[in-house]
XYZ file of C-alpha atoms in Angstrom:
559
model
C -25.457 -30.414 3.335
C -22.744 -33.050 3.487
C -20.913 -33.588 6.765
C -17.144 -33.844 6.593
C -15.868 -36.673 8.787
C -13.585 -34.309 10.676
C -15.809 -31.227 10.810
C -17.686 -32.057 14.014
C -16.021 -30.834 17.212
C -14.043 -33.441 19.135
C -11.955 -31.842 21.864
C -10.448 -35.140 23.004
C -9.181 -35.979 19.530
C -7.710 -32.492 19.223
C -6.066 -32.842 22.627
C -4.519 -36.219 21.819
C -3.251 -34.906 18.485
C -1.561 -31.961 20.233
C 0.035 -34.259 22.819
C 1.479 -36.548 20.161
C 2.667 -33.711 17.929
C 4.348 -32.039 20.929
C 6.072 -35.289 21.928
C 4.309 -35.505 25.298
C 2.679 -38.788 24.296
C 4.316 -41.569 22.289
C 1.264 -43.771 21.903
C -2.315 -43.971 23.050
C -4.124 -46.737 24.914
C -7.855 -46.384 25.503
C -10.443 -48.804 26.830
C -14.158 -49.417 26.616
C -15.328 -50.652 30.037
C -18.991 -51.748 29.907
C -20.832 -53.303 32.826
C -22.243 -56.680 31.709
C -25.628 -55.953 33.297
C -27.628 -54.980 30.209
C -27.503 -54.348 26.491
C -25.535 -51.494 24.952
C -27.438 -48.491 23.599
C -26.784 -45.526 21.309
C -24.983 -43.669 24.120
C -22.551 -46.574 24.425
C -22.110 -46.474 20.651
C -20.812 -42.912 21.005
C -18.279 -44.082 23.609
C -17.283 -47.090 21.503
C -16.699 -44.915 18.443
C -14.722 -42.418 20.519
C -12.416 -44.902 22.261
C -11.869 -47.286 19.368
C -11.772 -44.399 16.895
C -8.993 -42.605 18.767
C -6.921 -45.783 18.885
C -7.451 -46.322 15.149
C -6.617 -42.762 14.183
C -3.431 -42.487 16.246
C -2.128 -46.043 15.794
C -2.792 -47.038 19.397
C -4.710 -49.736 21.205
C -8.213 -49.994 22.599
C -9.032 -52.639 25.192
C -12.403 -54.207 25.872
C -12.676 -54.631 29.632
C -15.835 -55.738 31.377
C -16.447 -53.961 34.671
C -17.743 -57.105 36.358
C -17.746 -56.050 40.023
C -21.453 -56.681 40.703
C -22.117 -60.367 39.919
C -25.707 -60.250 41.212
C -26.748 -58.206 38.137
C -24.395 -59.634 35.519
C -24.930 -62.394 32.969
C -22.879 -64.159 30.318
C -25.636 -63.316 27.828
C -24.865 -59.610 28.272
C -21.144 -60.237 27.756
C -21.824 -62.105 24.519
C -24.213 -59.394 23.283
C -21.736 -56.597 24.025
C -18.935 -58.345 22.132
C -21.289 -58.914 19.198
C -22.333 -55.234 19.191
C -18.738 -53.973 19.097
C -17.829 -56.397 16.318
C -20.951 -55.413 14.340
C -19.937 -51.754 14.567
C -16.706 -52.730 12.849
C -14.197 -52.421 15.695
C -11.596 -54.852 17.059
C -10.262 -54.731 20.585
C -6.572 -55.225 21.235
C -5.614 -58.619 22.623
C -7.930 -60.839 24.602
C -11.139 -59.665 26.222
C -10.289 -58.314 29.658
C -12.293 -58.385 32.882
C -11.946 -56.323 36.022
C -12.182 -59.676 37.804
C -8.838 -60.593 36.191
C -7.328 -58.125 38.655
C -9.206 -59.112 41.829
C -6.086 -60.634 43.417
C -4.036 -57.512 42.710
C -6.820 -55.198 43.873
C -7.119 -57.121 47.126
C -3.359 -56.882 47.621
C -3.580 -53.125 47.090
C -6.429 -52.921 49.581
C -4.172 -54.633 52.119
C -1.445 -52.138 51.207
C -3.723 -49.197 52.022
C -4.662 -50.822 55.339
C -1.012 -51.312 56.283
C -0.317 -47.680 55.348
C -3.122 -46.534 57.664
C -5.167 -45.314 54.673
C -8.057 -47.780 54.834
C -10.130 -49.358 57.600
C -12.933 -51.833 58.161
C -16.165 -50.141 59.193
C -19.088 -51.715 61.070
C -21.579 -48.935 60.358
C -24.724 -49.974 58.493
C -25.352 -48.608 54.978
C -27.873 -46.119 56.383
C -25.444 -44.984 59.074
C -22.664 -44.542 56.514
C -24.937 -42.267 54.472
C -25.863 -40.292 57.581
C -22.261 -39.940 58.756
C -21.133 -38.800 55.305
C -22.842 -35.421 55.700
C -24.271 -33.231 52.957
C -23.073 -30.784 50.335
C -23.201 -28.033 52.956
C -22.231 -29.996 56.099
C -19.045 -31.945 56.774
C -19.196 -35.635 57.488
C -18.652 -37.295 60.863
C -15.800 -39.799 61.317
C -16.909 -43.369 61.933
C -16.248 -44.657 65.466
C -14.333 -47.504 63.800
C -12.073 -45.200 61.809
C -9.088 -45.546 64.168
C -8.797 -49.292 64.287
C -5.201 -50.439 64.054
C -3.774 -51.742 60.782
C -3.390 -55.214 62.257
C -7.016 -55.292 63.394
C -8.184 -54.049 59.992
C -6.073 -56.612 58.120
C -7.562 -59.407 60.220
C -11.125 -58.190 59.680
C -10.547 -57.711 55.956
C -9.286 -61.263 55.558
C -12.277 -62.582 57.505
C -14.534 -60.556 55.195
C -12.841 -62.182 52.222
C -13.351 -65.718 53.522
C -17.074 -65.153 54.088
C -17.253 -64.898 57.871
C -19.601 -61.885 57.820
C -23.045 -61.394 56.296
C -23.779 -58.865 53.609
C -23.944 -55.314 54.957
C -22.221 -56.227 58.225
C -18.858 -54.711 57.347
C -17.211 -52.706 54.564
C -13.677 -51.585 53.797
C -13.339 -47.809 53.443
C -10.500 -45.537 52.390
C -9.373 -43.098 55.097
C -9.218 -39.771 53.262
C -11.088 -36.719 54.591
C -14.566 -36.657 56.131
C -14.587 -32.846 55.791
C -13.716 -32.803 52.073
C -15.868 -30.537 49.933
C -16.104 -33.388 47.418
C -18.303 -36.019 49.055
C -16.608 -38.765 47.025
C -13.482 -38.218 49.168
C -15.323 -38.727 52.469
C -13.957 -42.190 53.170
C -15.398 -43.998 50.133
C -16.207 -47.698 50.248
C -13.608 -49.987 48.668
C -15.099 -53.432 49.357
C -18.518 -54.810 50.282
C -19.423 -58.281 51.516
C -21.364 -60.093 48.797
C -22.102 -63.806 48.828
C -22.707 -64.045 45.094
C -21.509 -66.494 42.482
C -19.388 -64.715 39.884
C -19.584 -65.642 36.202
C -15.779 -65.501 35.871
C -14.350 -66.300 39.325
C -17.036 -68.644 40.633
C -17.289 -68.713 44.447
C -13.725 -67.647 45.173
C -14.669 -64.208 46.490
C -17.090 -63.203 49.231
C -16.221 -59.535 48.848
C -16.272 -57.413 45.722
C -14.552 -54.080 45.032
C -16.412 -50.877 44.271
C -16.342 -49.327 40.804
C -14.241 -46.409 42.053
C -11.616 -48.702 43.547
C -11.542 -50.954 40.486
C -11.615 -48.512 37.610
C -8.397 -46.499 37.876
C -6.256 -49.369 39.073
C -7.446 -51.576 36.187
C -6.521 -48.751 33.825
C -3.079 -48.548 35.434
C -2.491 -52.306 35.168
C -3.325 -52.194 31.457
C -1.209 -49.137 30.735
C -4.198 -47.056 29.662
C -3.111 -43.519 28.796
C -6.515 -41.843 28.434
C -9.384 -43.026 30.623
C -12.360 -41.490 28.846
C -15.739 -41.354 30.565
C -18.890 -39.263 30.705
C -19.335 -36.102 32.742
C -21.116 -37.757 35.677
C -17.712 -39.135 36.655
C -16.073 -35.709 36.801
C -16.631 -35.469 40.573
C -15.039 -38.910 40.917
C -11.801 -37.820 39.240
C -10.142 -36.598 42.484
C -10.763 -40.028 43.957
C -9.476 -41.719 40.785
C -6.278 -39.690 41.148
C -6.042 -40.288 44.920
C -5.863 -44.039 44.440
C -3.207 -43.708 41.736
C -1.119 -41.434 43.978
C -1.413 -43.642 47.067
C -0.863 -47.048 45.522
C 2.271 -48.551 43.888
C 0.609 -48.744 40.466
C 2.679 -49.340 37.309
C 1.224 -46.394 35.352
C -0.681 -43.134 35.847
C -3.623 -42.916 33.449
C -5.488 -39.641 33.036
C -9.262 -39.396 33.234
C -11.005 -37.130 30.703
C -14.757 -36.509 30.731
C -17.110 -35.724 27.853
C -20.822 -34.998 27.588
C -23.073 -38.011 27.221
C -25.521 -38.312 24.352
C -29.044 -37.021 24.947
C -31.136 -38.143 21.974
C -34.618 -36.738 21.439
C -37.627 -39.070 21.912
C -35.343 -41.597 23.600
C -34.432 -42.892 27.058
C -31.077 -44.562 27.673
C -31.323 -45.355 31.374
C -30.663 -49.085 31.754
C -33.242 -49.221 34.544
C -35.912 -47.668 32.330
C -35.011 -49.778 29.334
C -35.240 -52.897 31.502
C -38.652 -51.743 32.705
C -39.842 -51.499 29.094
C -38.675 -55.079 28.527
C -39.960 -56.528 31.817
C -43.418 -54.999 31.407
C -43.734 -56.277 27.848
C -44.047 -52.770 26.396
C -41.415 -53.759 23.861
C -40.523 -57.133 22.438
C -37.213 -57.663 24.222
C -33.917 -55.786 24.280
C -33.610 -55.968 20.497
C -37.066 -54.572 19.755
C -36.495 -52.222 16.793
C -37.967 -49.322 18.812
C -35.314 -49.686 21.490
C -32.194 -47.465 21.366
C -30.029 -50.535 21.968
C -27.422 -51.392 19.374
C -29.094 -54.790 18.912
C -32.456 -53.052 18.432
C -31.014 -50.633 15.881
C -29.397 -53.534 14.068
C -32.706 -55.418 13.913
C -34.435 -52.285 12.640
C -32.004 -52.114 9.734
C -29.482 -49.496 10.810
C -26.042 -50.052 9.308
C -22.760 -49.991 11.249
C -21.547 -47.213 8.952
C -24.603 -45.056 9.637
C -24.230 -45.361 13.413
C -20.538 -44.493 13.173
C -21.314 -41.551 10.902
C -23.933 -40.276 13.350
C -21.470 -40.480 16.253
C -18.966 -38.478 14.191
C -21.608 -35.914 13.241
C -22.634 -35.139 16.829
C -19.024 -34.603 17.927
C -17.469 -34.796 21.401
C -17.733 -31.816 23.743
C -18.000 -31.017 27.433
C -21.263 -29.110 26.989
C -23.826 -31.181 28.864
C -27.597 -31.058 28.637
C -28.002 -30.456 24.901
C -30.554 -32.536 23.036
C -29.595 -34.116 19.713
C -32.397 -34.093 17.154
C -33.294 -37.673 16.241
C -33.689 -36.451 12.658
C -29.880 -36.274 12.538
C -29.700 -40.008 13.280
C -32.302 -40.723 10.616
C -30.321 -38.596 8.148
C -27.167 -40.638 8.766
C -29.076 -43.890 8.209
C -30.966 -42.651 5.184
C -27.873 -41.327 3.417
C -26.108 -44.669 3.925
C -29.051 -46.729 2.695
C -29.651 -44.419 -0.276
C -26.238 -45.459 -1.591
C -26.180 -49.073 -0.463
C -29.673 -50.555 -0.256
C -31.009 -52.412 -3.328
C -34.437 -51.399 -4.590
C -37.642 -53.399 -4.517
C -41.373 -52.780 -4.819
C -43.793 -53.603 -2.023
C -47.482 -52.708 -1.746
C -48.548 -52.044 1.864
C -52.255 -51.275 1.291
C -53.180 -53.625 -1.541
C -55.826 -52.687 -4.087
C -56.380 -55.055 -7.017
C -56.141 -53.718 -10.562
C -57.355 -55.778 -13.520
C -55.692 -54.807 -16.800
C -58.654 -55.592 -19.009
C -56.990 -55.424 -22.408
C -54.412 -58.058 -21.494
C -55.307 -61.742 -21.941
C -55.816 -63.788 -18.788
C -52.651 -65.795 -19.371
C -50.546 -62.740 -20.188
C -47.099 -62.616 -18.629
C -44.055 -60.579 -19.554
C -40.998 -59.858 -17.485
C -39.117 -56.591 -17.145
C -35.446 -56.583 -16.225
C -34.614 -53.602 -14.016
C -31.574 -52.484 -12.056
C -31.100 -53.650 -8.484
C -29.897 -50.114 -7.731
C -30.120 -47.140 -10.122
C -26.487 -46.158 -9.560
C -24.851 -49.505 -8.686
C -24.058 -51.976 -11.454
C -22.660 -54.358 -8.837
C -26.162 -54.963 -7.439
C -27.281 -56.788 -10.552
C -30.836 -56.829 -11.858
C -34.331 -57.794 -10.709
C -37.010 -59.457 -12.789
C -40.524 -58.031 -12.517
C -43.315 -60.140 -14.029
C -46.402 -58.304 -15.311
C -49.710 -60.173 -15.474
C -53.336 -59.256 -16.110
C -53.910 -58.616 -12.374
C -51.613 -56.510 -10.216
C -51.646 -54.971 -6.779
C -51.238 -51.228 -6.336
C -51.314 -49.185 -3.140
C -54.763 -47.983 -2.119
C -53.284 -44.537 -1.390
C -52.388 -44.204 -5.069
C -56.069 -44.019 -6.080
C -58.755 -41.415 -5.365
C -62.264 -41.274 -6.813
C -62.431 -37.504 -6.431
C -58.829 -36.315 -6.481
C -57.683 -32.764 -5.695
C -56.111 -30.736 -8.466
C -52.472 -31.765 -7.895
C -53.100 -35.464 -7.293
C -50.908 -37.033 -9.988
C -51.756 -40.637 -9.266
C -54.636 -42.824 -10.424
C -58.253 -41.632 -10.630
C -61.289 -42.446 -12.797
C -60.459 -41.574 -16.392
C -56.895 -40.592 -15.441
C -53.596 -42.168 -16.476
C -50.530 -43.142 -14.505
C -47.397 -45.129 -15.270
C -46.686 -48.430 -13.570
C -43.067 -48.097 -12.476
C -40.688 -49.681 -15.016
C -43.683 -50.668 -17.167
C -46.633 -49.223 -19.087
C -49.053 -46.334 -18.748
C -52.511 -47.438 -17.587
C -55.880 -45.656 -17.487
C -58.594 -46.253 -14.865
C -61.838 -47.119 -16.703
C -64.038 -48.578 -13.960
C -64.263 -48.754 -10.164
C -65.756 -51.954 -8.682
C -67.363 -51.663 -5.230
C -69.063 -54.044 -2.825
C -72.583 -53.630 -1.411
C -71.229 -51.337 1.315
C -69.679 -49.015 -1.225
C -66.108 -50.113 -0.467
C -63.740 -50.235 -3.439
C -62.823 -53.826 -4.288
C -60.862 -53.444 -7.502
C -60.122 -51.178 -10.439
C -60.565 -52.021 -14.098
C -57.853 -50.381 -16.161
C -56.536 -50.491 -19.702
C -52.887 -50.610 -20.730
C -51.297 -48.473 -23.402
C -48.909 -51.067 -24.846
C -47.053 -48.403 -26.829
C -45.643 -46.688 -23.713
C -42.898 -49.052 -22.527
C -39.888 -46.845 -21.996
C -41.516 -43.844 -23.673
C -44.273 -41.297 -23.166
C -47.677 -41.685 -24.849
C -48.305 -39.713 -28.009
C -49.811 -36.282 -27.362
C -50.383 -36.855 -23.630
C -48.357 -35.944 -20.551
C -48.442 -38.493 -17.726
C -46.907 -37.148 -14.531
C -47.646 -39.907 -12.036
C -45.606 -43.064 -11.453
C -46.792 -45.720 -8.973
C -45.362 -49.006 -7.716
C -47.094 -52.340 -8.223
C -46.726 -56.117 -7.875
C -48.139 -58.936 -9.975
C -50.824 -60.765 -7.966
C -49.716 -64.140 -9.359
C -46.101 -63.644 -8.298
C -46.541 -61.505 -5.188
C -44.718 -62.497 -2.005
C -46.995 -62.129 1.069
C -45.225 -60.026 3.711
C -45.867 -58.677 7.182
C -44.518 -55.153 7.426
C -43.881 -53.487 10.762
C -44.022 -49.731 10.617
C -41.917 -48.404 13.481
C -41.926 -44.849 14.786
C -40.465 -43.074 17.827
C -41.269 -44.939 21.027
C -42.022 -41.668 22.860
C -44.183 -38.764 21.741
C -42.242 -36.024 23.521
C -38.663 -34.883 22.966
C -37.467 -35.537 26.529
C -39.635 -38.315 28.018
C -37.629 -38.578 31.249
C -36.930 -34.898 31.863
C -39.722 -34.635 34.461
C -38.146 -36.562 37.329
C -41.393 -36.549 39.321
C -43.452 -37.899 36.429
C -43.723 -41.327 34.884
C -41.849 -41.540 31.601
C -44.275 -44.262 30.487
C -46.975 -41.592 30.252
C -45.234 -40.334 27.107
C -45.326 -43.600 25.152
C -46.357 -43.256 21.523
C -49.383 -45.514 20.874
C -48.477 -45.447 17.155
C -44.863 -46.559 17.664
C -45.701 -49.833 15.912
C -48.289 -50.534 13.235
C -48.418 -53.899 11.473
C -49.745 -54.240 7.947
C -50.082 -57.153 5.540
C -48.795 -56.467 2.068
C -47.310 -57.940 -1.074
C -43.744 -57.682 -2.331
C -42.087 -58.356 -5.651
C -40.617 -61.856 -6.229
C -37.005 -60.773 -5.576
C -37.838 -60.526 -1.849
C -38.920 -64.168 -1.560
C -35.408 -65.190 -0.518
C -34.436 -62.074 1.419
C -31.711 -62.909 3.914
C -32.242 -61.924 7.571
C -31.020 -58.342 8.188
C -30.849 -57.605 4.449
C -31.897 -54.029 3.749
C -33.935 -52.576 0.905
C -35.486 -49.400 -0.309
C -39.131 -50.131 -0.956
C -39.593 -47.694 -3.827
C -41.752 -44.685 -2.958
C -42.251 -46.045 0.589
C -39.057 -46.090 2.664
C -36.161 -48.257 3.826
C -36.852 -51.688 5.290
C -34.976 -54.624 6.768
C -35.798 -58.325 6.729
C -36.326 -59.288 10.356
C -33.598 -61.547 11.671
C -35.944 -63.561 13.882
C -39.262 -64.099 12.205
C -41.114 -65.453 9.223
C -44.709 -65.454 10.466
C -47.378 -67.795 9.013
C -45.286 -68.237 5.899
C -44.925 -64.486 5.462
C -41.630 -62.654 5.359
C -41.373 -59.992 8.059
C -39.873 -56.606 7.207
C -39.149 -53.802 9.660
C -39.305 -50.183 8.582
C -35.948 -48.584 9.222
C -36.727 -45.018 8.201
C -38.893 -43.159 5.707
C -37.729 -41.507 2.516
C -38.112 -37.861 3.565
C -35.079 -36.249 5.179
C -36.199 -33.413 7.431
C -32.760 -32.859 8.954
C -31.050 -32.460 5.587
C -33.700 -29.922 4.518
C -33.207 -27.998 7.747
C -29.446 -27.868 7.138
C -29.942 -26.504 3.618
C -32.208 -23.749 4.951
C -29.584 -22.928 7.581
């Protein structure tokens, strides 16, 4: 079943279209505001496609703005990786890269404004006391004993906080809203904390840093953002977002809209848990092809188009908690690679075949298409010699009835070449098969043998021209659909011990010069990508992207 690019539900796109058609909105300005404290993952890809996609569709702008309010956890390396991920996905942000820290002077001025208006105060309560005073979902909070300091006293203390006079945790600036509010986020939220941390953009200028809630809406307003799109966990923060915009002299009034985050089966997207996988060496870094990070998906061989297609397929709704079948992601990748990946042959479990009726110095070369439906992908040249490698799984001594591959006395076609017959099986002293002796029917190139029907076709590689390769067979990192659903359990208990298998194989000569990140269909095997980092012991390294079978597409046809 094909998926129309506009068939998946997207309530935000529909809403923006209605606003523009009704004349309530002239243009649209969105933003993607990542924290530079980790690598982006598939959930971020959904947000990127949504924000940049809306701007593209309606002729608007999308800003890239780093929410860099916590310098202790931020690094330039994360900033560089995030920019690379967005560019790889095929999007361009409007204007220069923006940082929340660009607005620190204005935010501080607005904090002073709230203090002068009697709507913010400096609090001496400890973090534990603040939590205790805030109350619970069923009990109102208790006002801080420092809540009624005068504006002049608060302005003085705030300035002394800014210049570094106090230690971390000694004082905070809080908004004065309502300690009895039913929404706990309105119970005098923290605006600034003392932090003696070097900032990657502002250096040592600041000894205090604003909270996310105080930074987010005002940054949107400064940039003229019209639609501040975020995930549903920020829905309870929207009243606070609006409170700041109503109580500050901001130049614009953005509107926050929430959508359901992506929950992908067999995957975790918590930055803390992903970092744990990296720190404990369970995976080989943030770009390990088993990771749901954009850099990991890229290294595994996913295409930008397939990730964008997947994000369109899953749609944008407010229904939270649903699990997206990972087979849908694999379908999007597979359908892209089916059309765009050149073909090649690679033997993963090598078994030698000697073609006994060919002379030892025999060599002929077959010219075959790089892609069966793409003339623009040129041709490959496949040399055939007396000895070739086939896959061990394509031979059985005692085959079942419907085994249409090679067996003693049985025939099979070498792909793009001749029909061969297995005449003899050579074993070692332990009874292990070492090689097969076969004969070639030289009258079967491009045609069927006379009077015989040969159903099987297998892939092969000339031993004299084979390219040694290391092939990494990746599978889901977790065995269960929702590895972090049990909050009391350890998600690491659900790791898949077969998430990575490494095999040594042989590939056809065309793969000798495979460029890093180039993608191929290994015929009859699956889709693979040349690793962008490694060429181990002289061997090319290929990562399995996805297999050939498409379970999701079959399920859709049945539906």
